[in-house]
Amino acid sequence: MTEAATATAAATTTTAADTTTTTAAATTTEAPWHGITDPDAAAYVTNKGWQSPADVIKSYQGAEKLIGRDPNSLLVMPRADDPEGMKAVFQKLGLPDSPEKYDMKVGLPKDAQINEGFAKGMQGLLHKANVTEGQAKELVAGYNAMLQAQQEQAAKDYELNVQADKQALLDEWRGGHDRMINRAKTAAQSLGFTPELIDAIEKQVGYAKTYKMFAEIGAKLGEDTFAGAGNGGGFQAQLTPAEAKSQFDNLRADKNHVSALMDKSHPGHKQAQEKENKLFAVMYPGDK
């Protein structure tokens, strides 16, 4: 082999060796320390500048110090247009699995009756609005307390109205009060009205209007005997002022009565005066 050929061969061998060394070095450089093959994950590690597992641990510890708690316990907020994502967030916060899990009797006695239809509808609305179980307890308890207070106040107001109506009937019917009440009750019973139905009517129109209505019906049905001027000592205790006024008007329309009343020498003059005096006493009980 000539000297030139030998030199060429040596150069070629050196070049090949250098190429082999360079390739081996490149291969060594390309193998990442973390062994991650996922491109996105590997790029994330590179961007973070982590050179070893110790760097990752330090970064994690720093994050814990910054946020004050384990990152795994944090909630990732979804987009506003991601209802399922929002639902998942509220489930972590305490949203029950189904609407039936909401307790609609919070704050009520154990034997309290509730409107099942209303309760079911509210359960559906609460769940649709992503209301947590704890929030629902506060809302339901507050609503039930408010409803109970309203019902108790309504009962007190109704009782006050009943007492006022009873007094109004006493003032209107006066001595005939008991008879009118008995007439009203007798009429209601004869027409088949149960106590429950009478109570329902009372709640709608009031105590006074209810008993006046039945008393008028009783008068038309003839449920009692109309008190007359000849009933002796029980006269004033039987007539109402309105009935006394009606009888007084009838007497004044009677020519025989008026004639006896105006003629002191008439045999019936004294009796005519007594009738009118008794009627006046019922019509105007405050006058002496």
Tab-separated table of C-alpha atoms in Angstrom:
chain	number	residue	atom	x	y	z
A	1	MET	CA	0.000	0.000	0.000
A	2	THR	CA	1.345	3.380	-0.878
A	3	GLU	CA	1.948	6.065	1.678
A	4	ALA	CA	-0.937	8.110	0.282
A	5	ALA	CA	-3.340	5.184	0.460
A	6	THR	CA	-2.269	4.425	3.993
A	7	ALA	CA	-2.927	8.006	5.035
A	8	THR	CA	-6.333	7.966	3.411
A	9	ALA	CA	-7.291	4.735	5.148
A	10	ALA	CA	-6.169	6.106	8.472
A	11	ALA	CA	-8.199	9.246	7.951
A	12	THR	CA	-11.273	7.233	7.048
A	13	THR	CA	-10.874	5.072	10.151
A	14	THR	CA	-10.528	8.166	12.348
A	15	THR	CA	-13.605	9.748	10.805
A	16	ALA	CA	-15.673	6.591	11.371
A	17	ALA	CA	-14.517	6.412	14.957
A	18	ASP	CA	-15.405	10.036	15.523
A	19	THR	CA	-18.840	9.452	13.974
A	20	THR	CA	-19.408	6.461	16.253
A	21	THR	CA	-18.373	8.499	19.300
A	22	THR	CA	-20.635	11.394	18.291
A	23	THR	CA	-23.612	9.068	17.686
A	24	ALA	CA	-23.108	7.387	21.067
A	25	ALA	CA	-22.878	10.765	22.737
A	26	ALA	CA	-26.069	11.926	21.002
A	27	THR	CA	-27.836	8.775	22.066
A	28	THR	CA	-26.778	9.370	25.666
A	29	THR	CA	-28.004	12.998	25.552
A	30	GLU	CA	-31.454	12.142	24.097
A	31	ALA	CA	-32.365	9.715	26.932
A	32	PRO	CA	-34.283	11.921	29.492
A	33	TRP	CA	-33.701	11.408	33.170
A	34	HIS	CA	-37.406	10.982	33.908
A	35	GLY	CA	-38.051	8.277	31.352
A	36	ILE	CA	-41.359	9.910	30.267
A	37	THR	CA	-42.386	9.021	26.727
A	38	ASP	CA	-45.546	11.144	26.497
A	39	PRO	CA	-44.563	14.255	24.495
A	40	ASP	CA	-46.840	16.668	26.374
A	41	ALA	CA	-45.734	15.425	29.768
A	42	ALA	CA	-42.076	15.503	28.748
A	43	ALA	CA	-42.492	19.045	27.433
A	44	TYR	CA	-44.118	20.055	30.738
A	45	VAL	CA	-41.103	18.719	32.669
A	46	THR	CA	-38.734	20.517	30.329
A	47	ASN	CA	-40.637	23.805	30.632
A	48	LYS	CA	-40.577	23.522	34.410
A	49	GLY	CA	-36.809	23.103	34.270
A	50	TRP	CA	-36.830	20.043	36.489
A	51	GLN	CA	-33.537	18.200	36.289
A	52	SER	CA	-34.188	15.450	38.826
A	53	PRO	CA	-36.896	13.942	41.068
A	54	ALA	CA	-35.660	16.233	43.834
A	55	ASP	CA	-36.700	19.241	41.730
A	56	VAL	CA	-40.215	17.839	41.357
A	57	ILE	CA	-40.546	17.227	45.112
A	58	LYS	CA	-39.327	20.722	45.924
A	59	SER	CA	-41.817	22.207	43.466
A	60	TYR	CA	-44.669	20.201	45.017
A	61	GLN	CA	-43.670	21.255	48.540
A	62	GLY	CA	-43.585	24.866	47.404
A	63	ALA	CA	-47.070	24.571	45.969
A	64	GLU	CA	-48.352	23.143	49.254
A	65	LYS	CA	-46.881	26.053	51.189
A	66	LEU	CA	-48.345	28.538	48.736
A	67	ILE	CA	-51.905	27.239	48.809
A	68	GLY	CA	-51.870	25.948	52.387
A	69	ARG	CA	-53.266	22.517	51.669
A	70	ASP	CA	-52.936	19.386	49.572
A	71	PRO	CA	-53.564	20.283	45.905
A	72	ASN	CA	-55.569	17.068	45.558
A	73	SER	CA	-58.204	18.548	47.865
A	74	LEU	CA	-58.757	21.555	45.631
A	75	LEU	CA	-61.669	21.934	43.221
A	76	VAL	CA	-61.043	22.612	39.607
A	77	MET	CA	-63.677	25.093	38.449
A	78	PRO	CA	-65.257	24.130	35.144
A	79	ARG	CA	-66.419	26.527	32.466
A	80	ALA	CA	-69.773	28.216	32.874
A	81	ASP	CA	-71.103	26.297	29.868
A	82	ASP	CA	-70.186	22.926	31.384
A	83	PRO	CA	-73.245	21.843	33.454
A	84	GLU	CA	-71.880	18.391	34.128
A	85	GLY	CA	-68.632	19.851	35.375
A	86	MET	CA	-70.519	22.216	37.648
A	87	LYS	CA	-72.640	19.327	38.906
A	88	ALA	CA	-69.452	17.422	39.809
A	89	VAL	CA	-68.184	20.420	41.774
A	90	PHE	CA	-71.412	20.722	43.793
A	91	GLN	CA	-71.437	16.984	44.438
A	92	LYS	CA	-68.056	17.374	46.113
A	93	LEU	CA	-69.526	20.225	48.151
A	94	GLY	CA	-72.473	18.153	49.362
A	95	LEU	CA	-75.080	17.951	46.592
A	96	PRO	CA	-77.103	14.757	47.261
A	97	ASP	CA	-77.299	12.014	44.654
A	98	SER	CA	-81.057	12.439	44.153
A	99	PRO	CA	-83.800	14.973	45.045
A	100	GLU	CA	-85.395	12.516	47.492
A	101	LYS	CA	-82.381	12.861	49.796
A	102	TYR	CA	-83.510	16.345	50.892
A	103	ASP	CA	-85.342	16.262	54.245
A	104	MET	CA	-88.458	18.443	53.903
A	105	LYS	CA	-89.537	18.008	57.558
A	106	VAL	CA	-86.569	19.785	59.115
A	107	GLY	CA	-87.760	21.786	62.126
A	108	LEU	CA	-91.229	20.211	62.183
A	109	PRO	CA	-92.664	17.845	64.824
A	110	LYS	CA	-92.272	14.156	63.980
A	111	ASP	CA	-96.002	13.693	63.444
A	112	ALA	CA	-96.374	16.840	61.331
A	113	GLN	CA	-98.183	16.455	58.029
A	114	ILE	CA	-96.724	18.108	54.933
A	115	ASN	CA	-97.997	18.657	51.427
A	116	GLU	CA	-96.346	15.761	49.609
A	117	GLY	CA	-96.853	17.308	46.182
A	118	PHE	CA	-95.291	20.594	47.235
A	119	ALA	CA	-92.429	18.810	49.012
A	120	LYS	CA	-91.616	16.697	45.974
A	121	GLY	CA	-91.677	19.730	43.707
A	122	MET	CA	-89.342	21.646	46.012
A	123	GLN	CA	-86.948	18.714	46.203
A	124	GLY	CA	-86.702	18.731	42.423
A	125	LEU	CA	-86.071	22.476	42.293
A	126	LEU	CA	-83.408	22.319	45.007
A	127	HIS	CA	-81.560	19.541	43.225
A	128	LYS	CA	-81.801	21.293	39.861
A	129	ALA	CA	-80.335	24.435	41.434
A	130	ASN	CA	-77.371	22.420	42.836
A	131	VAL	CA	-78.304	23.222	46.435
A	132	THR	CA	-76.158	21.225	48.843
A	133	GLU	CA	-77.714	19.143	51.603
A	134	GLY	CA	-76.461	21.534	54.272
A	135	GLN	CA	-77.855	24.559	52.460
A	136	ALA	CA	-81.176	22.778	51.950
A	137	LYS	CA	-81.493	22.083	55.683
A	138	GLU	CA	-81.088	25.778	56.421
A	139	LEU	CA	-83.600	26.780	53.754
A	140	VAL	CA	-86.207	24.145	54.642
A	141	ALA	CA	-85.893	24.739	58.395
A	142	GLY	CA	-86.302	28.475	57.868
A	143	TYR	CA	-89.285	28.011	55.573
A	144	ASN	CA	-90.999	25.581	57.946
A	145	ALA	CA	-90.452	27.917	60.896
A	146	MET	CA	-91.870	30.833	58.936
A	147	LEU	CA	-94.866	28.755	57.809
A	148	GLN	CA	-95.569	27.597	61.370
A	149	ALA	CA	-95.418	31.174	62.626
A	150	GLN	CA	-97.862	32.277	59.943
A	151	GLN	CA	-100.266	29.463	60.769
A	152	GLU	CA	-100.121	30.216	64.489
A	153	GLN	CA	-100.737	33.911	63.853
A	154	ALA	CA	-103.611	33.087	61.499
A	155	ALA	CA	-105.181	30.892	64.196
A	156	LYS	CA	-104.851	33.715	66.751
A	157	ASP	CA	-106.336	36.238	64.328
A	158	TYR	CA	-109.215	33.899	63.528
A	159	GLU	CA	-109.986	33.371	67.219
A	160	LEU	CA	-109.967	37.122	67.798
A	161	ASN	CA	-112.364	37.565	64.874
A	162	VAL	CA	-114.659	34.855	66.256
A	163	GLN	CA	-114.763	36.548	69.657
A	164	ALA	CA	-115.525	39.887	68.012
A	165	ASP	CA	-118.316	38.295	65.938
A	166	LYS	CA	-119.818	36.636	69.008
A	167	GLN	CA	-119.906	39.958	70.796
A	168	ALA	CA	-121.461	41.585	67.737
A	169	LEU	CA	-124.256	38.986	67.736
A	170	LEU	CA	-124.826	39.505	71.458
A	171	ASP	CA	-125.140	43.232	70.845
A	172	GLU	CA	-127.475	42.727	67.889
A	173	TRP	CA	-129.693	39.926	69.188
A	174	ARG	CA	-129.471	40.823	72.878
A	175	GLY	CA	-132.207	38.944	74.784
A	176	GLY	CA	-133.002	36.803	71.763
A	177	HIS	CA	-129.402	35.666	71.299
A	178	ASP	CA	-129.709	32.153	72.719
A	179	ARG	CA	-132.915	31.460	70.820
A	180	MET	CA	-131.393	32.669	67.544
A	181	ILE	CA	-128.285	30.550	68.050
A	182	ASN	CA	-130.442	27.496	68.778
A	183	ARG	CA	-132.541	28.256	65.712
A	184	ALA	CA	-129.403	28.473	63.567
A	185	LYS	CA	-127.984	25.204	64.908
A	186	THR	CA	-131.310	23.404	64.507
A	187	ALA	CA	-131.617	24.612	60.922
A	188	ALA	CA	-128.062	23.532	60.082
A	189	GLN	CA	-128.635	20.067	61.557
A	190	SER	CA	-131.964	19.611	59.784
A	191	LEU	CA	-130.275	20.449	56.476
A	192	GLY	CA	-127.503	17.908	57.098
A	193	PHE	CA	-124.606	20.291	57.767
A	194	THR	CA	-121.880	18.560	59.789
A	195	PRO	CA	-119.850	20.461	62.411
A	196	GLU	CA	-116.815	20.191	60.135
A	197	LEU	CA	-118.726	21.755	57.241
A	198	ILE	CA	-120.045	24.541	59.459
A	199	ASP	CA	-116.475	25.248	60.630
A	200	ALA	CA	-115.346	25.430	57.003
A	201	ILE	CA	-118.096	27.943	56.221
A	202	GLU	CA	-117.138	29.977	59.300
A	203	LYS	CA	-113.529	30.187	58.135
A	204	GLN	CA	-114.682	31.544	54.778
A	205	VAL	CA	-117.389	34.046	55.747
A	206	GLY	CA	-116.973	34.481	59.508
A	207	TYR	CA	-118.800	33.333	62.609
A	208	ALA	CA	-121.471	36.071	62.664
A	209	LYS	CA	-122.456	35.762	59.005
A	210	THR	CA	-122.633	31.985	59.289
A	211	TYR	CA	-125.001	31.926	62.257
A	212	LYS	CA	-127.125	34.787	60.932
A	213	MET	CA	-127.516	32.897	57.677
A	214	PHE	CA	-128.620	29.699	59.407
A	215	ALA	CA	-130.893	31.663	61.741
A	216	GLU	CA	-132.643	33.191	58.727
A	217	ILE	CA	-132.972	29.761	57.149
A	218	GLY	CA	-134.376	28.457	60.436
A	219	ALA	CA	-136.995	31.217	60.485
A	220	LYS	CA	-138.139	30.267	57.002
A	221	LEU	CA	-138.217	26.592	57.950
A	222	GLY	CA	-140.182	27.367	61.131
A	223	GLU	CA	-137.526	25.749	63.304
A	224	ASP	CA	-138.694	27.653	66.421
A	225	THR	CA	-141.774	29.448	67.704
A	226	PHE	CA	-141.725	33.181	67.109
A	227	ALA	CA	-141.983	34.936	70.449
A	228	GLY	CA	-145.081	37.054	70.866
A	229	ALA	CA	-146.233	39.874	73.082
A	230	GLY	CA	-148.378	37.540	75.094
A	231	ASN	CA	-145.581	35.300	76.324
A	232	GLY	CA	-145.507	36.814	79.787
A	233	GLY	CA	-142.311	37.135	81.741
A	234	GLY	CA	-140.188	35.438	79.083
A	235	PHE	CA	-141.080	38.003	76.470
A	236	GLN	CA	-137.980	40.178	76.679
A	237	ALA	CA	-135.689	37.153	76.900
A	238	GLN	CA	-136.996	35.773	73.614
A	239	LEU	CA	-137.199	38.635	71.121
A	240	THR	CA	-134.282	40.247	69.341
A	241	PRO	CA	-134.403	44.034	68.825
A	242	ALA	CA	-135.118	43.490	65.132
A	243	GLU	CA	-138.006	41.149	65.932
A	244	ALA	CA	-139.371	43.614	68.479
A	245	LYS	CA	-139.231	46.393	65.869
A	246	SER	CA	-141.106	44.174	63.424
A	247	GLN	CA	-143.813	43.440	65.983
A	248	PHE	CA	-144.027	47.127	66.932
A	249	ASP	CA	-144.562	48.084	63.294
A	250	ASN	CA	-147.273	45.432	62.982
A	251	LEU	CA	-149.028	46.802	66.074
A	252	ARG	CA	-148.982	50.344	64.733
A	253	ALA	CA	-150.496	49.049	61.506
A	254	ASP	CA	-153.367	47.500	63.464
A	255	LYS	CA	-156.274	50.005	63.673
A	256	ASN	CA	-157.773	48.286	66.699
A	257	HIS	CA	-154.503	48.518	68.606
A	258	VAL	CA	-154.013	52.172	67.712
A	259	SER	CA	-157.602	52.953	68.700
A	260	ALA	CA	-157.156	51.293	72.113
A	261	LEU	CA	-153.788	52.976	72.605
A	262	MET	CA	-155.113	56.470	71.871
A	263	ASP	CA	-158.359	56.153	73.895
A	264	LYS	CA	-157.676	56.073	77.629
A	265	SER	CA	-161.246	54.997	78.261
A	266	HIS	CA	-160.896	52.009	75.960
A	267	PRO	CA	-160.949	48.637	77.829
A	268	GLY	CA	-157.809	47.543	76.034
A	269	HIS	CA	-155.867	50.797	76.537
A	270	LYS	CA	-153.659	49.520	79.356
A	271	GLN	CA	-152.835	46.272	77.548
A	272	ALA	CA	-151.950	48.191	74.371
A	273	GLN	CA	-149.556	50.421	76.341
A	274	GLU	CA	-147.922	47.430	78.029
A	275	LYS	CA	-147.307	45.742	74.680
A	276	GLU	CA	-145.573	48.788	73.257
A	277	ASN	CA	-143.570	49.411	76.438
A	278	LYS	CA	-142.243	45.845	76.379
A	279	LEU	CA	-141.361	46.148	72.706
A	280	PHE	CA	-139.592	49.459	73.352
A	281	ALA	CA	-137.605	47.836	76.171
A	282	VAL	CA	-136.324	45.201	73.724
A	283	MET	CA	-135.789	47.649	70.846
A	284	TYR	CA	-133.889	50.164	72.983
A	285	PRO	CA	-132.485	48.254	75.971
A	286	GLY	CA	-130.234	51.135	77.027
A	287	ASP	CA	-133.061	53.608	77.452
A	288	LYS	CA	-134.771	53.976	80.810
